[in-house]
PDB file of C-alpha atoms in Angstrom:
ATOM      1  CA  MET A  25      -4.997  37.909 -35.957  1.00 68.00           C
ATOM      2  CA  GLU A  26      -6.427  39.753 -32.969  1.00 88.00           C
ATOM      3  CA  ASN A  27      -9.745  38.687 -31.453  1.00 92.00           C
ATOM      4  CA  ILE A  28     -12.182  41.597 -31.214  1.00 94.00           C
ATOM      5  CA  LEU A  29     -14.869  39.697 -29.305  1.00 95.00           C
ATOM      6  CA  LYS A  30     -14.654  36.969 -26.694  1.00 96.00           C
ATOM      7  CA  ALA A  31     -17.416  35.096 -24.865  1.00 96.00           C
ATOM      8  CA  ALA A  32     -16.381  32.828 -21.991  1.00 97.00           C
ATOM      9  CA  GLY A  33     -18.567  30.355 -20.100  1.00 97.00           C
ATOM     10  CA  LEU A  34     -21.716  32.053 -21.324  1.00 97.00           C
ATOM     11  CA  LYS A  35     -24.937  30.722 -19.812  1.00 97.00           C
ATOM     12  CA  LYS A  36     -28.510  31.956 -19.968  1.00 96.00           C
ATOM     13  CA  TYR A  37     -31.100  30.065 -17.955  1.00 96.00           C
ATOM     14  CA  TYR A  38     -34.800  30.799 -17.658  1.00 94.00           C
ATOM     15  CA  GLY A  39     -37.034  29.419 -14.901  1.00 93.00           C
ATOM     16  CA  LYS A  40     -36.087  27.014 -12.116  1.00 90.00           C
ATOM     17  CA  GLY A  41     -36.135  23.328 -11.297  1.00 89.00           C
ATOM     18  CA  ASP A  42     -37.953  21.070 -13.736  1.00 89.00           C
ATOM     19  CA  THR A  43     -39.132  24.029 -15.823  1.00 92.00           C
ATOM     20  CA  MET A  44     -35.655  25.504 -16.329  1.00 92.00           C
ATOM     21  CA  VAL A  45     -34.740  26.281 -19.933  1.00 94.00           C
ATOM     22  CA  LYS A  46     -31.039  26.450 -20.751  1.00 94.00           C
ATOM     23  CA  ALA A  47     -30.981  28.808 -23.739  1.00 95.00           C
ATOM     24  CA  LEU A  48     -27.179  28.952 -23.513  1.00 96.00           C
ATOM     25  CA  ASP A  49     -25.303  26.302 -21.586  1.00 96.00           C
ATOM     26  CA  GLY A  50     -21.635  27.239 -21.418  1.00 96.00           C
ATOM     27  CA  VAL A  51     -20.598  28.946 -24.660  1.00 96.00           C
ATOM     28  CA  ASP A  52     -16.988  29.852 -25.376  1.00 96.00           C
ATOM     29  CA  LEU A  53     -16.499  31.838 -28.567  1.00 96.00           C
ATOM     30  CA  GLU A  54     -13.813  34.083 -29.997  1.00 95.00           C
ATOM     31  CA  ILE A  55     -14.401  36.296 -33.038  1.00 94.00           C
ATOM     32  CA  GLU A  56     -11.459  37.497 -35.117  1.00 92.00           C
ATOM     33  CA  ARG A  57     -11.242  41.188 -35.972  1.00 91.00           C
ATOM     34  CA  GLY A  58     -12.266  41.976 -39.550  1.00 89.00           C
ATOM     35  CA  LYS A  59     -13.808  38.568 -40.248  1.00 90.00           C
ATOM     36  CA  PHE A  60     -17.364  37.685 -41.286  1.00 91.00           C
ATOM     37  CA  THR A  61     -18.696  34.976 -38.961  1.00 92.00           C
ATOM     38  CA  ALA A  62     -22.034  33.199 -39.457  1.00 91.00           C
ATOM     39  CA  ILE A  63     -23.659  31.498 -36.476  1.00 93.00           C
ATOM     40  CA  ILE A  64     -25.961  28.819 -37.770  1.00 92.00           C
ATOM     41  CA  GLY A  65     -28.522  26.720 -35.941  1.00 90.00           C
ATOM     42  CA  THR A  66     -32.123  25.627 -35.996  1.00 89.00           C
ATOM     43  CA  SER A  67     -34.936  27.494 -34.278  1.00 86.00           C
ATOM     44  CA  GLY A  68     -34.524  27.199 -30.510  1.00 88.00           C
ATOM     45  CA  SER A  69     -30.814  26.338 -30.709  1.00 92.00           C
ATOM     46  CA  GLY A  70     -29.804  29.451 -28.774  1.00 92.00           C
ATOM     47  CA  LYS A  71     -28.328  31.510 -31.596  1.00 90.00           C
ATOM     48  CA  SER A  72     -30.587  34.536 -31.119  1.00 87.00           C
ATOM     49  CA  THR A  73     -29.919  34.502 -27.378  1.00 92.00           C
ATOM     50  CA  LEU A  74     -26.198  34.341 -28.085  1.00 93.00           C
ATOM     51  CA  LEU A  75     -26.318  37.358 -30.392  1.00 89.00           C
ATOM     52  CA  ASN A  76     -28.291  39.326 -27.802  1.00 90.00           C
ATOM     53  CA  MET A  77     -25.540  38.558 -25.282  1.00 93.00           C
ATOM     54  CA  LEU A  78     -22.758  39.478 -27.702  1.00 93.00           C
ATOM     55  CA  GLY A  79     -24.470  42.777 -28.436  1.00 91.00           C
ATOM     56  CA  GLY A  80     -25.059  43.618 -24.795  1.00 91.00           C
ATOM     57  CA  LEU A  81     -28.834  43.620 -25.261  1.00 89.00           C
ATOM     58  CA  ASP A  82     -29.248  41.000 -22.544  1.00 91.00           C
ATOM     59  CA  THR A  83     -27.197  39.889 -19.556  1.00 91.00           C
ATOM     60  CA  PRO A  84     -25.989  36.306 -19.039  1.00 94.00           C
ATOM     61  CA  THR A  85     -26.844  34.162 -16.055  1.00 95.00           C
ATOM     62  CA  GLU A  86     -23.136  33.318 -15.909  1.00 96.00           C
ATOM     63  CA  GLY A  87     -20.064  34.075 -17.995  1.00 96.00           C
ATOM     64  CA  SER A  88     -18.659  37.147 -19.671  1.00 96.00           C
ATOM     65  CA  VAL A  89     -18.516  39.010 -22.977  1.00 96.00           C
ATOM     66  CA  LYS A  90     -15.606  41.258 -23.907  1.00 96.00           C
ATOM     67  CA  ILE A  91     -15.510  43.545 -26.938  1.00 95.00           C
ATOM     68  CA  GLY A  92     -12.053  44.923 -27.479  1.00 90.00           C
ATOM     69  CA  GLY A  93     -10.834  45.425 -23.930  1.00 88.00           C
ATOM     70  CA  THR A  94     -14.280  46.250 -22.550  1.00 94.00           C
ATOM     71  CA  GLU A  95     -16.117  43.824 -20.279  1.00 94.00           C
ATOM     72  CA  LEU A  96     -19.814  44.427 -20.984  1.00 94.00           C
ATOM     73  CA  ALA A  97     -20.912  43.336 -17.507  1.00 90.00           C
ATOM     74  CA  ALA A  98     -18.757  46.084 -15.964  1.00 91.00           C
ATOM     75  CA  LEU A  99     -20.805  48.829 -17.649  1.00 93.00           C
ATOM     76  CA  ASN A 100     -23.833  50.437 -16.048  1.00 92.00           C
ATOM     77  CA  ASN A 101     -26.984  50.915 -18.144  1.00 90.00           C
ATOM     78  CA  GLU A 102     -26.027  54.353 -19.456  1.00 91.00           C
ATOM     79  CA  GLN A 103     -22.452  53.311 -20.241  1.00 93.00           C
ATOM     80  CA  ALA A 104     -23.700  50.168 -21.990  1.00 92.00           C
ATOM     81  CA  THR A 105     -26.137  52.176 -24.131  1.00 90.00           C
ATOM     82  CA  ILE A 106     -23.409  54.598 -25.237  1.00 89.00           C
ATOM     83  CA  PHE A 107     -20.953  51.747 -25.865  1.00 92.00           C
ATOM     84  CA  ARG A 108     -23.471  49.875 -28.043  1.00 91.00           C
ATOM     85  CA  ARG A 109     -24.305  53.005 -30.023  1.00 87.00           C
ATOM     86  CA  LYS A 110     -20.655  53.783 -30.775  1.00 86.00           C
ATOM     87  CA  GLN A 111     -19.034  50.366 -31.060  1.00 90.00           C
ATOM     88  CA  ILE A 112     -21.767  48.052 -32.393  1.00 92.00           C
ATOM     89  CA  GLY A 113     -23.922  48.401 -35.495  1.00 89.00           C
ATOM     90  CA  PHE A 114     -27.206  46.504 -35.257  1.00 88.00           C
ATOM     91  CA  ILE A 115     -29.125  45.335 -38.316  1.00 86.00           C
ATOM     92  CA  PHE A 116     -32.587  43.922 -37.657  1.00 79.00           C
ATOM     93  CA  GLN A 117     -34.750  41.734 -39.867  1.00 73.00           C
ATOM     94  CA  ASN A 118     -37.704  44.127 -39.765  1.00 77.00           C
ATOM     95  CA  TYR A 119     -35.416  47.121 -40.513  1.00 83.00           C
ATOM     96  CA  ASN A 120     -36.744  49.203 -37.550  1.00 87.00           C
ATOM     97  CA  LEU A 121     -36.886  52.366 -39.649  1.00 93.00           C
ATOM     98  CA  VAL A 122     -38.846  55.371 -38.362  1.00 95.00           C
ATOM     99  CA  PRO A 123     -41.710  55.778 -40.885  1.00 95.00           C
ATOM    100  CA  VAL A 124     -42.077  59.570 -40.502  1.00 97.00           C
ATOM    101  CA  LEU A 125     -38.350  60.221 -41.087  1.00 96.00           C
ATOM    102  CA  THR A 126     -36.673  60.428 -44.486  1.00 97.00           C
ATOM    103  CA  VAL A 127     -33.928  58.010 -45.494  1.00 96.00           C
ATOM    104  CA  TRP A 128     -31.294  60.615 -44.580  1.00 96.00           C
ATOM    105  CA  GLU A 129     -32.931  61.268 -41.189  1.00 95.00           C
ATOM    106  CA  ASN A 130     -33.132  57.536 -40.481  1.00 95.00           C
ATOM    107  CA  ILE A 131     -29.459  57.069 -41.354  1.00 94.00           C
ATOM    108  CA  VAL A 132     -28.226  59.895 -39.086  1.00 93.00           C
ATOM    109  CA  PHE A 133     -30.625  59.051 -36.241  1.00 91.00           C
ATOM    110  CA  PRO A 134     -27.993  57.259 -34.078  1.00 86.00           C
ATOM    111  CA  ILE A 135     -25.658  60.248 -34.430  1.00 86.00           C
ATOM    112  CA  SER A 136     -28.382  62.677 -33.378  1.00 84.00           C
ATOM    113  CA  LEU A 137     -28.951  60.636 -30.210  1.00 82.00           C
ATOM    114  CA  ASP A 138     -25.371  61.462 -29.196  1.00 77.00           C
ATOM    115  CA  GLY A 139     -25.825  65.137 -30.049  1.00 79.00           C
ATOM    116  CA  GLN A 140     -23.109  64.865 -32.706  1.00 80.00           C
ATOM    117  CA  LYS A 141     -22.957  66.496 -36.133  1.00 85.00           C
ATOM    118  CA  PRO A 142     -23.120  63.965 -38.960  1.00 83.00           C
ATOM    119  CA  ASP A 143     -20.050  63.555 -41.154  1.00 86.00           C
ATOM    120  CA  LYS A 144     -21.804  64.292 -44.450  1.00 90.00           C
ATOM    121  CA  LYS A 145     -18.861  63.188 -46.592  1.00 91.00           C
ATOM    122  CA  PHE A 146     -18.684  59.784 -44.865  1.00 89.00           C
ATOM    123  CA  ILE A 147     -22.464  59.303 -44.955  1.00 90.00           C
ATOM    124  CA  MET A 148     -22.589  60.139 -48.663  1.00 92.00           C
ATOM    125  CA  LYS A 149     -19.819  57.604 -49.250  1.00 89.00           C
ATOM    126  CA  VAL A 150     -21.855  54.936 -47.428  1.00 87.00           C
ATOM    127  CA  ALA A 151     -25.038  55.953 -49.272  1.00 90.00           C
ATOM    128  CA  GLY A 152     -23.178  55.759 -52.575  1.00 89.00           C
ATOM    129  CA  MET A 153     -21.835  52.285 -51.852  1.00 84.00           C
ATOM    130  CA  LEU A 154     -25.352  51.133 -50.998  1.00 86.00           C
ATOM    131  CA  GLY A 155     -27.018  52.818 -53.995  1.00 88.00           C
ATOM    132  CA  LEU A 156     -29.120  55.189 -51.892  1.00 93.00           C
ATOM    133  CA  GLU A 157     -28.006  58.584 -53.251  1.00 93.00           C
ATOM    134  CA  GLU A 158     -31.294  59.130 -55.099  1.00 94.00           C
ATOM    135  CA  LYS A 159     -33.445  58.035 -52.146  1.00 96.00           C
ATOM    136  CA  LEU A 160     -32.184  60.245 -49.316  1.00 96.00           C
ATOM    137  CA  ASP A 161     -35.327  62.436 -49.307  1.00 96.00           C
ATOM    138  CA  SER A 162     -37.744  59.486 -49.580  1.00 97.00           C
ATOM    139  CA  LEU A 163     -39.824  58.053 -46.751  1.00 97.00           C
ATOM    140  CA  PRO A 164     -39.394  54.345 -45.915  1.00 95.00           C
ATOM    141  CA  ASN A 165     -42.847  53.349 -47.175  1.00 95.00           C
ATOM    142  CA  ASN A 166     -41.839  54.527 -50.659  1.00 96.00           C
ATOM    143  CA  LEU A 167     -38.928  52.091 -50.767  1.00 94.00           C
ATOM    144  CA  SER A 168     -38.737  48.426 -51.718  1.00 89.00           C
ATOM    145  CA  GLY A 169     -37.787  45.847 -49.096  1.00 84.00           C
ATOM    146  CA  GLY A 170     -34.254  45.676 -50.458  1.00 82.00           C
ATOM    147  CA  GLN A 171     -33.880  49.461 -50.297  1.00 89.00           C
ATOM    148  CA  GLN A 172     -35.190  49.544 -46.723  1.00 90.00           C
ATOM    149  CA  GLN A 173     -32.634  46.873 -45.801  1.00 85.00           C
ATOM    150  CA  ARG A 174     -29.901  49.067 -47.319  1.00 88.00           C
ATOM    151  CA  VAL A 175     -31.054  52.020 -45.229  1.00 93.00           C
ATOM    152  CA  ALA A 176     -30.843  49.821 -42.131  1.00 90.00           C
ATOM    153  CA  ILE A 177     -27.288  48.843 -43.121  1.00 88.00           C
ATOM    154  CA  ALA A 178     -26.332  52.489 -43.716  1.00 90.00           C
ATOM    155  CA  ARG A 179     -27.724  53.464 -40.309  1.00 92.00           C
ATOM    156  CA  ALA A 180     -25.667  50.704 -38.694  1.00 90.00           C
ATOM    157  CA  LEU A 181     -22.528  51.992 -40.424  1.00 87.00           C
ATOM    158  CA  VAL A 182     -22.718  55.738 -39.720  1.00 86.00           C
ATOM    159  CA  ASN A 183     -20.806  55.605 -36.435  1.00 83.00           C
ATOM    160  CA  ASN A 184     -18.195  53.411 -38.152  1.00 83.00           C
ATOM    161  CA  PRO A 185     -18.585  50.721 -35.475  1.00 88.00           C
ATOM    162  CA  GLU A 186     -16.050  47.981 -34.919  1.00 87.00           C
ATOM    163  CA  ILE A 187     -18.675  45.233 -35.034  1.00 91.00           C
ATOM    164  CA  LEU A 188     -21.827  44.717 -37.084  1.00 89.00           C
ATOM    165  CA  LEU A 189     -24.328  42.341 -35.490  1.00 88.00           C
ATOM    166  CA  LEU A 190     -27.173  41.014 -37.606  1.00 81.00           C
ATOM    167  CA  LEU A 191     -29.675  40.337 -34.869  1.00 58.00           C
ATOM    168  CA  ALA A 192     -32.410  38.337 -36.524  1.00 48.00           C
ATOM    169  CA  ASP A 193     -33.238  34.688 -36.986  1.00 50.00           C
ATOM    170  CA  GLU A 194     -32.859  35.374 -40.687  1.00 51.00           C
ATOM    171  CA  PRO A 195     -31.289  38.762 -41.435  1.00 49.00           C
ATOM    172  CA  THR A 196     -32.466  38.737 -45.049  1.00 51.00           C
ATOM    173  CA  GLY A 197     -35.676  36.834 -44.354  1.00 52.00           C
ATOM    174  CA  ASN A 198     -37.946  39.528 -45.792  1.00 54.00           C
ATOM    175  CA  LEU A 199     -36.115  39.565 -49.127  1.00 53.00           C
ATOM    176  CA  ASP A 200     -36.056  37.340 -52.180  1.00 58.00           C
ATOM    177  CA  SER A 201     -32.982  35.179 -52.729  1.00 62.00           C
ATOM    178  CA  LYS A 202     -31.278  37.476 -55.267  1.00 63.00           C
ATOM    179  CA  THR A 203     -31.760  40.542 -53.057  1.00 61.00           C
ATOM    180  CA  SER A 204     -30.553  38.515 -50.070  1.00 65.00           C
ATOM    181  CA  ASP A 205     -27.333  37.654 -51.921  1.00 69.00           C
ATOM    182  CA  ASP A 206     -26.934  41.320 -52.879  1.00 72.00           C
ATOM    183  CA  VAL A 207     -27.371  42.443 -49.259  1.00 72.00           C
ATOM    184  CA  ILE A 208     -24.803  39.952 -47.965  1.00 78.00           C
ATOM    185  CA  GLY A 209     -22.440  40.987 -50.753  1.00 80.00           C
ATOM    186  CA  LEU A 210     -22.868  44.640 -49.770  1.00 77.00           C
ATOM    187  CA  LEU A 211     -22.181  43.795 -46.138  1.00 79.00           C
ATOM    188  CA  LYS A 212     -18.974  42.028 -47.077  1.00 82.00           C
ATOM    189  CA  MET A 213     -17.930  44.963 -49.242  1.00 80.00           C
ATOM    190  CA  THR A 214     -18.607  47.560 -46.537  1.00 75.00           C
ATOM    191  CA  SER A 215     -16.880  45.345 -43.972  1.00 77.00           C
ATOM    192  CA  ARG A 216     -13.723  45.329 -46.061  1.00 81.00           C
ATOM    193  CA  GLU A 217     -13.951  49.041 -46.810  1.00 81.00           C
ATOM    194  CA  PHE A 218     -14.417  50.106 -43.188  1.00 79.00           C
ATOM    195  CA  HIS A 219     -12.489  47.252 -41.508  1.00 82.00           C
ATOM    196  CA  GLN A 220     -15.465  45.965 -39.568  1.00 86.00           C
ATOM    197  CA  THR A 221     -16.231  42.609 -38.022  1.00 92.00           C
ATOM    198  CA  ILE A 222     -19.563  40.992 -38.930  1.00 91.00           C
ATOM    199  CA  VAL A 223     -21.452  38.412 -36.882  1.00 92.00           C
ATOM    200  CA  MET A 224     -24.640  37.094 -38.468  1.00 89.00           C
ATOM    201  CA  ILE A 225     -27.125  34.497 -37.345  1.00 85.00           C
ATOM    202  CA  THR A 226     -28.986  32.399 -39.872  1.00 84.00           C
ATOM    203  CA  HIS A 227     -30.613  29.023 -40.375  1.00 82.00           C
ATOM    204  CA  ASN A 228     -29.840  29.162 -44.090  1.00 79.00           C
ATOM    205  CA  PRO A 229     -26.708  27.145 -45.001  1.00 82.00           C
ATOM    206  CA  GLU A 230     -26.407  28.875 -48.381  1.00 80.00           C
ATOM    207  CA  ILE A 231     -26.184  32.318 -46.775  1.00 80.00           C
ATOM    208  CA  ALA A 232     -23.787  30.982 -44.134  1.00 84.00           C
ATOM    209  CA  GLN A 233     -21.455  29.770 -46.885  1.00 87.00           C
ATOM    210  CA  MET A 234     -20.794  33.405 -47.826  1.00 85.00           C
ATOM    211  CA  ALA A 235     -19.103  34.011 -44.456  1.00 88.00           C
ATOM    212  CA  ASP A 236     -15.400  33.549 -43.669  1.00 90.00           C
ATOM    213  CA  ARG A 237     -16.253  31.211 -40.807  1.00 93.00           C
ATOM    214  CA  ILE A 238     -19.289  29.167 -39.777  1.00 94.00           C
ATOM    215  CA  VAL A 239     -20.085  28.419 -36.129  1.00 95.00           C
ATOM    216  CA  ARG A 240     -22.846  25.918 -35.401  1.00 95.00           C
ATOM    217  CA  ILE A 241     -24.877  26.093 -32.212  1.00 95.00           C
ATOM    218  CA  GLU A 242     -27.066  23.229 -30.960  1.00 95.00           C
ATOM    219  CA  ASP A 243     -29.052  23.059 -27.710  1.00 94.00           C
ATOM    220  CA  GLY A 244     -27.325  26.123 -26.314  1.00 95.00           C
ATOM    221  CA  ARG A 245     -23.792  24.912 -26.976  1.00 95.00           C
ATOM    222  CA  ILE A 246     -21.236  25.371 -29.724  1.00 95.00           C
ATOM    223  CA  ALA A 247     -21.119  22.162 -31.759  1.00 91.00           C
ATOM    224  CA  THR A 248     -17.649  20.770 -32.375  1.00 65.00           C
TER     225      THR A 248
END
C-alpha cells in the first residue's frame, strides 16, 4: 500500500542550552493511504507537536514532512495555506465554528475562502451521512456538542481532502463516551466512503483501539 504521508528525522527544539526543550527528537513516521492511524501518548509526549508538523501548522527545527509528493518545507506561506485548505481536513477539539454563521455557512466556509462554488450535491451527501440535514439553517449555539462536532467534521470533508488530521489532545474530549464512539465511527465511515486517511491524537487507549494502527510517542520519539 502506498504511503500518503512521510516524516523523516523530525525535530522540534525550543530554547537553548540547559533550558532547551526537545518536543520532537528525531521522529520517522510513514502513514499508509486510506488507513486510520491513532498517535497515542501522555501529556507532554510530543504528540500535539507532531500533528502540527504533519499538518504544516508549524515548521520543524530539522527534518521533513511530505504529503503525497509535496515537501511542505518547499512551500511559501501562501502556497502552504492553499495546500492545507485543499489537501488536509482539520478537526479541532473546540470545533472552531463561527457562531454568527449557520451550519450550512460553517460547512462551506473553507470553499468560500477559495472563491469556489460549493458542490451542493456532495455537501448534502456529507450532511446526510452525519445526520445534519435538519440542522443546516441552525446556528451553532442551538446545537448539542455532538452536533457541533459533526458540523466540524462536515467542514473538514467539504474539499474532499486526502488527509483528515484530528488536531487536539483529545479530539472527542468535549463529548460523553457514547457520543465519542459515534463520532469516531462516523469518521471511519466517511473515511471509507471518500477514501481518506485519518491521523488522530489521543491519550485514551479505548479510542485508539478503534484505529487501524496505533503509534505511541514518548519523550518526543516514536516508541518501538
